[in-house]
């Protein structure tokens, strides 16, 4: 596990601030009638204009700047000019950038217009899962405490935690050690130490946790066709507790 210096964390804070700014811009544009390809172009233009580079584009052949995952798509939905957003869609947006040699990575799930009460509840619980996982990011806590917090929060609400994808360390690479499962049990794995940065990313299904992958090799859907939501922040462990990069100043 690579630990980051205060100077490196400052760069990662700027990379993640650009990711979050891009996500806010894209979320505001995610209205009925807009295509996911248009959102992708918006994101890429913004990142490049701010001196960054889209991190996902070209990663293992991935074609987009964003992942745009609609309704039963969990993650890795590919932006498409035939995919027109409709009122009531639930849209997960995942974005990564490289800025001054360091990666930022974050995701949000947003309603397109008005969504069902069950979709609203899924989004609120998934965001809560991430908040509770962030609270674990303290020196001397154990790695699996992160996933345990997520699993408890999701299952208490009656939802299913996706096991097929995990969070990850992040820094000069998009994916660094360690992997960060979204389930427990608590008390396992290495101790968390100041300077460790994890991209924590609960993917929560309204129904069962099962995943199927489309023929494109990327699009990951719920096995039962029910909704899924995804939130992600890159979070540093500090002596003073969790630092959500790109959100708060230090
Ligand atoms: N947040 C995801 C991850 O950490 C998004 C990756 S999309 C990919 O893996 F195309 F870059 F794989
Ligand atoms: Co990630």
XYZ file of N, CA and C and ligand atoms in Angstrom:
763
model
N 0.855 -1.205 0.000
C 0.000 0.000 0.000
C 0.879 1.238 0.000
N 0.708 2.056 -1.047
C 1.501 3.272 -1.157
C 0.858 4.366 -0.310
N 1.656 5.021 0.529
C 1.152 6.134 1.340
C 1.554 7.443 0.676
N 0.653 8.418 0.687
C 0.908 9.696 0.020
C 1.370 10.743 1.020
N 2.318 11.589 0.556
C 2.787 12.722 1.357
C 1.721 13.826 1.329
N 1.816 14.786 2.260
C 0.889 15.939 2.216
C 0.902 16.651 0.866
N 2.095 16.741 0.231
C 2.184 17.410 -1.082
C 1.424 16.607 -2.150
N 1.565 15.291 -2.100
C 0.854 14.434 -3.061
C -0.652 14.492 -2.814
N -1.049 14.514 -1.560
C -2.486 14.613 -1.244
C -3.072 15.925 -1.762
N -2.271 16.979 -1.742
C -2.760 18.268 -2.251
C -3.048 18.183 -3.749
N -2.206 17.465 -4.494
C -2.452 17.286 -5.935
C -3.693 16.414 -6.133
N -3.810 15.351 -5.357
C -4.980 14.464 -5.475
C -6.268 15.198 -5.112
N -6.175 16.138 -4.184
C -7.338 16.956 -3.835
C -7.795 17.759 -5.055
N -6.835 18.311 -5.802
C -7.193 19.092 -6.997
C -7.753 18.197 -8.098
N -7.171 17.005 -8.254
C -7.687 16.069 -9.272
C -9.131 15.685 -8.951
N -9.405 15.417 -7.696
C -10.760 15.021 -7.312
C -11.736 16.192 -7.344
N -11.241 17.408 -7.067
C -12.106 18.586 -7.196
C -12.557 18.742 -8.651
N -11.645 18.457 -9.590
C -12.024 18.535 -11.008
C -13.049 17.447 -11.359
N -12.871 16.249 -10.822
C -13.854 15.179 -11.053
C -15.234 15.612 -10.542
N -15.274 16.134 -9.328
C -16.566 16.474 -8.722
C -17.218 17.650 -9.440
N -16.401 18.618 -9.876
C -16.919 19.740 -10.657
C -17.528 19.230 -11.969
N -16.846 18.285 -12.593
C -17.338 17.698 -13.854
C -18.650 16.955 -13.606
N -18.705 16.200 -12.525
C -19.942 15.454 -12.230
C -21.117 16.405 -11.977
N -20.858 17.521 -11.298
C -21.933 18.497 -11.041
C -22.451 19.079 -12.356
N -21.515 19.391 -13.249
C -21.876 19.943 -14.564
C -22.725 18.936 -15.352
N -22.287 17.680 -15.366
C -22.984 16.633 -16.116
C -24.345 16.347 -15.483
N -24.403 16.319 -14.164
C -25.678 16.043 -13.477
C -26.716 17.096 -13.839
N -26.292 18.349 -13.918
C -27.229 19.434 -14.252
C -27.745 19.290 -15.679
N -26.922 18.697 -16.546
C -27.295 18.527 -17.958
C -28.098 17.255 -18.205
N -28.202 16.398 -17.207
C -28.855 15.084 -17.385
C -30.371 15.228 -17.303
N -30.956 15.711 -18.363
C -32.402 15.985 -18.448
C -33.024 15.079 -19.523
N -34.334 14.878 -19.457
C -34.997 14.079 -20.496
C -34.672 14.609 -21.894
N -34.382 13.695 -22.835
C -34.078 14.068 -24.215
C -32.602 14.158 -24.519
N -31.773 14.244 -23.479
C -30.318 14.316 -23.676
C -29.767 12.893 -23.816
N -28.758 12.708 -24.666
C -28.151 11.373 -24.802
C -26.940 11.254 -23.878
N -26.621 10.007 -23.542
C -25.454 9.792 -22.681
C -24.161 10.145 -23.420
N -24.171 10.062 -24.750
C -22.993 10.489 -25.525
C -22.772 11.993 -25.394
N -23.873 12.768 -25.361
C -23.739 14.221 -25.178
C -23.144 14.542 -23.806
N -23.561 13.801 -22.791
C -23.001 14.011 -21.447
C -21.508 13.710 -21.450
N -21.117 12.669 -22.163
C -19.706 12.275 -22.232
C -18.862 13.370 -22.882
N -19.392 13.962 -23.959
C -18.662 15.043 -24.643
C -18.502 16.255 -23.728
N -19.578 16.568 -23.003
C -19.543 17.683 -22.052
C -18.442 17.465 -21.015
N -18.398 16.256 -20.477
C -17.401 15.937 -19.444
C -15.986 16.042 -20.004
N -15.769 15.470 -21.180
C -14.412 15.478 -21.750
C -13.937 16.902 -22.027
N -14.832 17.722 -22.603
C -14.454 19.116 -22.886
C -14.070 19.853 -21.611
N -14.844 19.634 -20.551
C -14.588 20.335 -19.298
C -13.242 19.920 -18.690
N -12.994 18.621 -18.682
C -11.747 18.107 -18.083
C -10.532 18.645 -18.836
N -10.599 18.597 -20.154
C -9.468 19.041 -20.972
C -9.263 20.551 -20.822
N -10.373 21.311 -20.767
C -10.279 22.770 -20.608
C -9.622 23.152 -19.289
N -9.731 22.297 -18.297
C -9.135 22.564 -16.973
C -7.735 21.948 -16.836
N -7.184 21.432 -17.946
C -5.809 20.931 -17.913
C -5.672 19.489 -17.480
N -6.803 18.766 -17.407
C -6.759 17.353 -17.022
C -6.886 16.446 -18.226
N -6.874 15.146 -17.957
C -7.064 14.138 -18.998
C -8.078 13.133 -18.470
N -9.039 12.698 -19.318
C -9.999 11.674 -18.868
C -9.254 10.379 -18.534
N -9.505 9.835 -17.345
C -8.727 8.677 -16.880
C -9.241 7.355 -17.431
N -10.538 7.277 -17.721
C -11.110 5.983 -18.116
C -10.873 5.712 -19.601
N -10.811 6.802 -20.404
C -10.722 6.651 -21.857
C -9.447 5.898 -22.219
N -9.612 4.748 -22.885
C -8.453 3.945 -23.264
C -8.022 2.956 -22.201
N -8.587 3.059 -20.992
C -8.230 2.118 -19.925
C -8.804 0.745 -20.261
N -7.916 -0.228 -20.522
C -8.321 -1.564 -20.982
C -9.287 -1.475 -22.168
N -9.125 -0.428 -22.989
C -9.947 -0.260 -24.178
C -11.293 0.406 -23.944
N -11.538 0.908 -22.720
C -12.834 1.570 -22.454
C -12.947 2.823 -23.317
N -14.091 3.034 -24.000
C -14.165 4.118 -24.980
C -14.592 5.486 -24.444
N -15.081 5.582 -23.210
C -15.694 6.837 -22.752
C -14.869 7.601 -21.725
N -15.272 8.870 -21.528
C -14.750 9.680 -20.414
C -15.528 9.363 -19.148
N -16.834 9.145 -19.319
C -17.727 8.788 -18.211
C -18.154 7.336 -18.345
N -18.606 6.764 -17.229
C -19.512 5.623 -17.285
C -20.902 6.186 -16.999
N -21.853 5.871 -17.886
C -23.233 6.353 -17.750
C -24.134 5.134 -17.633
N -24.567 4.834 -16.424
C -25.233 3.566 -16.124
C -26.683 3.841 -15.753
N -27.603 3.432 -16.638
C -29.017 3.799 -16.505
C -29.824 2.636 -15.931
N -30.598 2.917 -14.887
C -31.588 1.994 -14.288
C -30.966 0.682 -13.808
N -31.167 -0.429 -14.552
C -30.637 -1.727 -14.089
C -29.153 -1.886 -14.395
N -28.533 -0.922 -15.060
C -27.082 -0.979 -15.250
C -26.418 -0.517 -13.947
N -25.521 -1.371 -13.448
C -24.877 -1.126 -12.148
C -23.718 -0.156 -12.334
N -22.774 -0.537 -13.200
C -21.593 0.282 -13.509
C -21.149 -0.003 -14.943
N -20.222 0.850 -15.443
C -19.538 0.665 -16.729
C -20.480 0.731 -17.932
N -21.606 1.448 -17.789
C -22.446 1.736 -18.938
C -21.693 2.656 -19.891
N -21.632 2.297 -21.168
C -20.864 3.059 -22.161
C -21.738 4.159 -22.755
N -21.271 5.410 -22.745
C -22.040 6.497 -23.360
C -22.364 6.166 -24.821
N -23.596 6.504 -25.234
C -24.101 6.040 -26.534
C -25.063 7.094 -27.094
N -24.884 7.430 -28.391
C -25.809 8.450 -28.942
C -27.220 7.909 -29.146
N -27.403 6.611 -29.057
C -28.765 6.049 -29.140
C -29.440 5.967 -27.769
N -28.690 6.255 -26.720
C -29.250 6.160 -25.360
C -29.768 7.537 -24.936
N -31.071 7.754 -25.133
C -31.716 9.030 -24.815
C -32.324 8.924 -23.419
N -31.951 9.839 -22.528
C -32.491 9.808 -21.159
C -33.976 10.157 -21.182
N -34.722 9.488 -20.311
C -36.159 9.718 -20.208
C -36.513 10.087 -18.771
N -37.584 10.856 -18.636
C -38.121 11.185 -17.314
C -38.265 9.895 -16.493
N -37.759 9.921 -15.259
C -37.900 8.763 -14.377
C -36.721 7.809 -14.392
N -35.734 8.037 -15.305
C -34.534 7.194 -15.306
C -33.671 7.486 -14.079
N -32.984 6.445 -13.621
C -31.981 6.607 -12.564
C -30.611 6.457 -13.220
N -29.788 7.512 -13.120
C -28.525 7.576 -13.865
C -27.327 7.627 -12.921
N -26.451 6.611 -13.022
C -25.183 6.647 -12.288
C -24.097 7.180 -13.210
N -23.333 8.130 -12.689
C -22.265 8.796 -13.446
C -20.952 8.564 -12.729
N -19.995 7.952 -13.399
C -18.676 7.683 -12.825
C -17.662 8.417 -13.681
N -16.712 9.127 -13.030
C -15.746 9.955 -13.763
C -14.369 9.852 -13.120
N -13.350 9.744 -13.950
C -11.973 9.768 -13.464
C -11.148 10.735 -14.286
N -10.178 11.404 -13.626
C -9.256 12.280 -14.350
C -7.827 12.014 -13.885
N -6.900 12.402 -14.737
C -5.503 12.508 -14.338
C -5.153 13.984 -14.394
N -4.580 14.491 -13.299
C -4.157 15.892 -13.237
C -2.790 15.928 -12.553
N -1.815 16.502 -13.245
C -0.451 16.601 -12.692
C 0.045 15.265 -12.139
N -0.261 14.185 -12.886
C 0.304 12.871 -12.567
C -0.487 12.045 -11.571
N -1.555 12.602 -11.014
C -2.355 11.849 -10.041
C -3.804 11.699 -10.504
N -4.387 10.589 -10.079
C -5.757 10.249 -10.459
C -6.769 10.744 -9.436
N -7.945 11.118 -9.964
C -9.133 11.356 -9.149
C -10.225 10.457 -9.687
N -11.118 10.002 -8.815
C -12.169 9.052 -9.222
C -13.361 9.235 -8.289
N -14.538 9.475 -8.869
C -15.744 9.638 -8.050
C -16.966 9.290 -8.885
N -18.056 8.982 -8.196
C -19.316 8.650 -8.873
C -20.496 9.141 -8.041
N -21.567 9.476 -8.756
C -22.825 9.862 -8.113
C -23.977 9.205 -8.883
N -25.118 9.083 -8.228
C -26.330 8.619 -8.911
C -27.376 9.716 -8.802
N -27.948 10.078 -9.953
C -28.884 11.209 -9.996
C -30.187 10.801 -10.687
N -31.308 11.400 -10.248
C -32.571 11.154 -10.928
C -32.658 11.991 -12.198
N -33.272 11.441 -13.238
C -33.618 12.240 -14.424
C -35.075 12.651 -14.238
N -35.295 13.933 -13.968
C -36.639 14.377 -13.607
C -37.052 13.747 -12.291
N -38.286 13.283 -12.214
C -38.804 12.680 -10.990
C -38.734 11.162 -11.118
N -38.183 10.516 -10.070
C -38.076 9.048 -10.075
C -39.003 8.467 -9.005
N -39.158 7.144 -9.020
C -40.063 6.470 -8.090
C -39.562 6.627 -6.649
N -40.466 6.520 -5.658
C -40.049 6.572 -4.257
C -39.010 5.494 -3.931
N -39.133 4.309 -4.534
C -38.160 3.243 -4.280
C -36.776 3.611 -4.831
N -36.761 4.277 -5.982
C -35.482 4.745 -6.544
C -34.861 5.803 -5.629
N -35.671 6.707 -5.128
C -35.197 7.745 -4.193
C -34.577 7.112 -2.959
N -35.239 6.080 -2.450
C -34.757 5.416 -1.239
C -33.433 4.691 -1.518
N -33.340 4.054 -2.686
C -32.097 3.365 -3.065
C -30.927 4.353 -3.140
N -31.178 5.515 -3.722
C -30.125 6.537 -3.834
C -29.712 7.030 -2.449
N -30.696 7.296 -1.604
C -30.394 7.813 -0.256
C -29.603 6.790 0.548
N -29.978 5.529 0.454
C -29.285 4.479 1.221
C -27.868 4.277 0.678
N -27.694 4.308 -0.636
C -26.354 4.110 -1.209
C -25.421 5.243 -0.802
N -25.951 6.487 -0.793
C -25.152 7.626 -0.332
C -24.792 7.446 1.147
N -25.756 6.962 1.923
C -25.528 6.711 3.357
C -24.457 5.632 3.565
N -24.499 4.585 2.733
C -23.452 3.539 2.797
C -22.072 4.159 2.636
N -21.933 5.069 1.655
C -20.643 5.714 1.424
C -20.255 6.572 2.619
N -21.194 7.341 3.162
C -20.896 8.190 4.333
C -20.399 7.335 5.498
N -21.039 6.203 5.729
C -20.654 5.359 6.868
C -19.306 4.700 6.631
N -19.005 4.406 5.378
C -17.683 3.863 5.046
C -16.604 4.928 5.236
N -16.904 6.159 4.856
C -15.938 7.254 5.022
C -15.581 7.428 6.495
N -16.570 7.296 7.365
C -16.345 7.488 8.811
C -15.359 6.473 9.378
N -15.176 5.359 8.681
C -14.234 4.319 9.118
C -12.776 4.713 8.814
N -12.574 5.675 7.927
C -11.220 5.983 7.401
C -10.372 6.727 8.441
N -10.042 6.021 9.520
C -9.293 6.563 10.661
C -8.067 5.683 10.887
N -6.976 6.273 11.354
C -5.805 5.467 11.706
C -6.191 4.353 12.682
N -5.618 3.170 12.439
C -5.754 1.973 13.286
C -7.069 1.215 13.090
N -8.017 1.729 12.303
C -9.137 0.870 11.897
C -8.610 -0.149 10.889
N -9.366 -1.232 10.619
C -8.914 -2.273 9.692
C -9.640 -2.136 8.352
N -8.960 -2.599 7.285
C -9.496 -2.418 5.929
C -10.921 -2.962 5.797
N -11.187 -4.145 6.307
C -12.506 -4.747 6.077
C -13.614 -4.063 6.878
N -13.246 -3.151 7.795
C -14.274 -2.370 8.505
C -15.043 -1.487 7.507
N -14.371 -1.101 6.407
C -15.008 -0.255 5.378
C -16.185 -1.008 4.756
N -15.913 -2.222 4.281
C -16.960 -3.020 3.647
C -18.044 -3.431 4.625
N -17.644 -3.702 5.844
C -18.630 -4.082 6.859
C -19.647 -2.950 7.083
N -19.155 -1.712 7.123
C -20.050 -0.562 7.316
C -21.037 -0.451 6.148
N -20.535 -0.681 4.936
C -21.388 -0.598 3.740
C -22.448 -1.698 3.769
N -22.006 -2.911 4.037
C -22.936 -4.050 4.037
C -24.030 -3.879 5.076
N -23.663 -3.448 6.273
C -24.669 -3.263 7.326
C -25.723 -2.244 6.916
N -25.244 -1.131 6.353
C -26.152 -0.047 5.958
C -27.105 -0.507 4.860
N -26.581 -1.201 3.860
C -27.404 -1.618 2.707
C -28.394 -2.712 3.100
N -27.909 -3.683 3.838
C -28.772 -4.835 4.153
C -29.840 -4.472 5.180
N -29.535 -3.526 6.065
C -30.556 -3.046 7.013
C -31.733 -2.424 6.254
N -31.448 -1.883 5.073
C -32.493 -1.268 4.248
C -33.153 -2.282 3.309
N -32.680 -3.523 3.329
C -33.269 -4.571 2.489
C -32.703 -4.649 1.093
N -31.550 -4.002 0.874
C -30.939 -3.977 -0.460
C -29.780 -4.966 -0.551
N -29.332 -5.241 -1.799
C -28.257 -6.199 -2.047
C -26.949 -5.503 -2.406
N -25.847 -5.925 -1.775
C -24.530 -5.345 -2.062
C -23.851 -6.139 -3.176
N -23.458 -5.454 -4.253
C -22.739 -6.088 -5.359
C -21.348 -6.522 -4.880
N -21.022 -7.786 -5.121
C -19.712 -8.339 -4.728
C -18.729 -8.369 -5.886
N -19.223 -8.300 -7.132
C -18.367 -8.548 -8.306
C -17.404 -7.408 -8.606
N -17.655 -6.218 -8.021
C -16.754 -5.081 -8.197
C -16.396 -4.542 -6.823
N -15.211 -3.917 -6.739
C -14.721 -3.450 -5.441
C -14.140 -2.050 -5.580
N -13.965 -1.372 -4.454
C -13.190 -0.135 -4.432
C -11.705 -0.475 -4.494
N -10.860 0.575 -4.393
C -9.432 0.372 -4.683
C -8.592 1.511 -4.131
N -7.310 1.212 -3.893
C -6.359 2.285 -3.677
C -6.239 3.117 -4.939
N -5.821 4.376 -4.794
C -5.697 5.277 -5.950
C -4.565 6.258 -5.691
N -3.881 6.681 -6.771
C -2.753 7.601 -6.622
C -2.166 7.934 -7.985
N -0.934 7.499 -8.232
C -0.339 7.676 -9.563
C -0.914 6.679 -10.568
N -1.666 5.685 -10.068
C -2.443 4.762 -10.901
C -3.903 4.852 -10.496
N -4.784 4.483 -11.461
C -6.221 4.478 -11.150
C -6.526 3.409 -10.111
N -5.899 2.255 -10.270
C -6.141 1.139 -9.353
C -4.839 0.736 -8.681
N -4.745 0.986 -7.389
C -3.597 0.549 -6.595
C -4.093 -0.452 -5.551
N -3.146 -1.160 -4.929
C -3.478 -1.967 -3.758
C -3.948 -1.043 -2.645
N -4.830 -1.447 -1.786
C -5.524 -2.729 -1.770
C -6.861 -2.637 -2.489
N -7.426 -3.799 -2.822
C -8.840 -3.839 -3.208
C -9.683 -3.556 -1.960
N -10.851 -2.954 -2.185
C -11.724 -2.580 -1.067
C -13.107 -3.200 -1.272
N -13.314 -4.422 -0.763
C -14.631 -5.055 -0.904
C -15.720 -4.234 -0.202
N -16.939 -4.361 -0.692
C -18.060 -3.617 -0.113
C -18.850 -4.427 0.907
N -18.258 -5.558 1.344
C -18.869 -6.367 2.408
C -17.808 -6.699 3.460
N -18.289 -7.067 4.673
C -17.420 -7.449 5.782
C -16.993 -8.897 5.649
N -16.658 -9.575 6.759
C -16.789 -9.101 8.149
C -15.706 -8.092 8.548
N -15.984 -7.346 9.623
C -15.060 -6.341 10.144
C -13.831 -7.002 10.759
N -12.804 -6.165 10.984
C -11.646 -6.603 11.772
C -10.602 -7.384 11.008
N -10.705 -7.407 9.677
C -9.733 -8.158 8.862
C -8.896 -7.194 8.031
N -7.781 -7.706 7.519
C -6.958 -6.932 6.591
C -6.045 -5.967 7.316
N -5.262 -5.210 6.524
C -4.274 -4.295 7.111
C -4.927 -3.160 7.904
N -4.140 -2.590 8.823
C -4.574 -1.376 9.521
C -4.515 -0.193 8.571
N -5.472 0.709 8.695
C -5.472 1.947 7.914
C -4.445 2.904 8.524
N -3.686 3.578 7.649
C -2.613 4.464 8.118
C -2.701 5.818 7.436
N -2.268 6.881 8.102
C -2.279 8.209 7.473
C -1.520 8.191 6.144
N -2.107 8.793 5.125
C -1.504 8.824 3.793
C -2.085 7.785 2.850
N -2.863 6.835 3.402
C -3.538 5.863 2.535
C -4.744 6.541 1.879
N -4.895 6.363 0.559
C -6.061 6.896 -0.154
C -6.814 5.740 -0.793
N -8.105 5.667 -0.492
C -8.961 4.623 -1.068
C -10.100 5.269 -1.840
N -10.380 4.731 -3.035
C -11.616 5.062 -3.753
C -12.659 4.059 -3.255
N -13.595 4.573 -2.451
C -14.627 3.728 -1.839
C -15.872 3.846 -2.700
N -16.403 2.705 -3.169
C -17.483 2.798 -4.157
C -18.549 1.721 -3.997
N -19.463 1.908 -3.034
C -20.577 0.967 -2.917
C -21.463 0.970 -4.164
N -21.771 -0.245 -4.636
C -22.750 -0.452 -5.708
C -23.870 -1.268 -5.088
N -25.062 -0.685 -4.985
C -26.144 -1.286 -4.215
C -27.340 -1.542 -5.129
N -27.823 -2.783 -5.092
C -28.963 -3.180 -5.920
C -30.253 -3.151 -5.100
N -31.336 -2.737 -5.757
C -32.643 -2.750 -5.086
C -33.047 -4.181 -4.733
N -32.631 -5.148 -5.557
C -32.976 -6.551 -5.315
C -31.751 -7.378 -4.978
N -31.551 -8.452 -5.725
C -30.451 -9.378 -5.422
C -29.116 -8.788 -5.875
N -27.998 -9.249 -5.288
C -26.674 -8.696 -5.625
C -26.119 -9.165 -6.968
N -26.789 -10.096 -7.634
C -26.221 -10.733 -8.825
C -26.011 -9.789 -9.996
N -24.976 -10.086 -10.796
C -24.547 -9.238 -11.915
C -24.509 -10.056 -13.204
N -24.932 -9.459 -14.321
C -24.676 -10.038 -15.645
C -23.989 -8.972 -16.510
N -23.080 -9.414 -17.385
C -22.327 -8.488 -18.253
C -22.852 -8.624 -19.683
N -23.111 -7.459 -20.327
C -23.581 -7.453 -21.715
C -22.494 -7.969 -22.671
N -22.915 -8.201 -23.927
C -21.999 -8.685 -24.964
C -20.877 -7.684 -25.270
N -21.065 -6.388 -24.912
C -19.997 -5.402 -25.137
C -18.806 -5.614 -24.194
N -18.959 -6.503 -23.227
C -17.868 -6.805 -22.308
C -17.721 -5.826 -21.149
N -18.508 -4.758 -21.128
C -18.420 -3.725 -20.081
C -19.694 -3.609 -19.249
N -20.830 -3.358 -19.934
C -22.071 -2.997 -19.247
C -22.472 -4.064 -18.234
N -22.462 -3.693 -16.950
C -22.798 -4.625 -15.870
C -24.203 -4.321 -15.372
N -25.093 -5.320 -15.499
C -26.504 -5.133 -15.124
C -26.878 -6.006 -13.934
N -27.979 -5.609 -13.276
C -28.528 -6.476 -12.230
C -29.121 -7.709 -12.893
N -28.877 -8.843 -12.268
C -29.372 -10.129 -12.756
C -30.900 -10.152 -12.812
N -31.537 -9.473 -11.839
C -33.009 -9.516 -11.737
C -33.683 -8.346 -12.435
N -32.915 -7.474 -13.087
C -33.499 -6.356 -13.833
C -33.947 -5.189 -12.971
N -33.716 -5.272 -11.656
C -34.104 -4.161 -10.767
C -33.046 -3.061 -10.779
N -33.354 -1.941 -10.149
C -32.477 -0.768 -10.165
C -31.194 -0.996 -9.379
N -30.178 -0.195 -9.719
C -28.928 -0.181 -8.958
C -28.444 1.257 -8.821
N -27.704 1.528 -7.740
C -27.117 2.863 -7.522
C -25.653 2.731 -7.126
N -24.885 3.803 -7.358
C -23.426 3.800 -7.167
C -22.985 5.185 -6.718
N -22.265 5.245 -5.592
C -21.588 6.482 -5.188
C -20.134 6.150 -4.895
N -19.240 7.085 -5.200
C -17.813 6.871 -4.981
C -17.127 8.185 -4.645
N -16.272 8.127 -3.616
C -15.350 9.222 -3.327
C -13.962 8.634 -3.127
N -12.948 9.438 -3.432
C -11.573 9.098 -3.071
C -11.295 9.752 -1.723
N -10.893 8.939 -0.734
C -10.821 9.393 0.655
C -9.444 9.074 1.230
N -8.799 10.075 1.845
C -7.492 9.880 2.484
C -7.682 9.689 3.985
N -6.870 8.779 4.547
C -6.770 8.654 6.002
C -5.773 9.712 6.481
N -6.146 10.528 7.473
C -5.193 11.465 8.092
C -5.232 11.277 9.605
N -4.222 11.861 10.291
C -4.203 11.809 11.764
C -5.478 12.409 12.341
N -6.067 13.343 11.578
C -7.286 14.017 12.051
C -8.552 13.388 11.482
N -8.452 12.153 10.976
C -9.639 11.459 10.465
C -9.738 11.501 8.953
N -10.897 11.147 8.410
C -11.065 11.050 6.952
C -10.974 12.411 6.263
N -10.330 12.425 5.098
C -10.307 13.606 4.237
C -10.913 13.191 2.893
N -12.122 13.678 2.608
C -12.787 13.380 1.336
C -12.193 14.322 0.297
N -11.350 13.766 -0.586
C -10.583 14.603 -1.511
C -11.508 15.304 -2.506
N -11.212 16.560 -2.754
C -11.993 17.354 -3.691
C -13.199 18.018 -3.082
N -13.489 17.712 -1.830
C -14.690 18.253 -1.173
C -14.328 19.318 -0.144
N -13.494 18.917 0.835
C -13.125 19.855 1.903
C -11.692 20.306 1.658
N -11.347 21.484 2.105
C -9.952 21.963 2.042
C -9.245 21.584 3.335
N -7.926 21.334 3.224
C -7.115 21.062 4.408
C -5.934 22.013 4.442
N -14.671 3.819 -10.813
C -14.444 2.695 -11.691
C -13.189 1.977 -11.294
O -12.548 2.371 -10.400
C -14.549 3.072 -13.100
C -13.601 2.452 -14.052
S -14.232 2.531 -15.640
C -12.981 1.994 -16.627
O -12.836 0.958 -11.837
F -13.347 2.059 -17.798
F -11.962 2.771 -16.448
F -12.653 0.760 -16.273
Co -13.202 3.645 -8.866
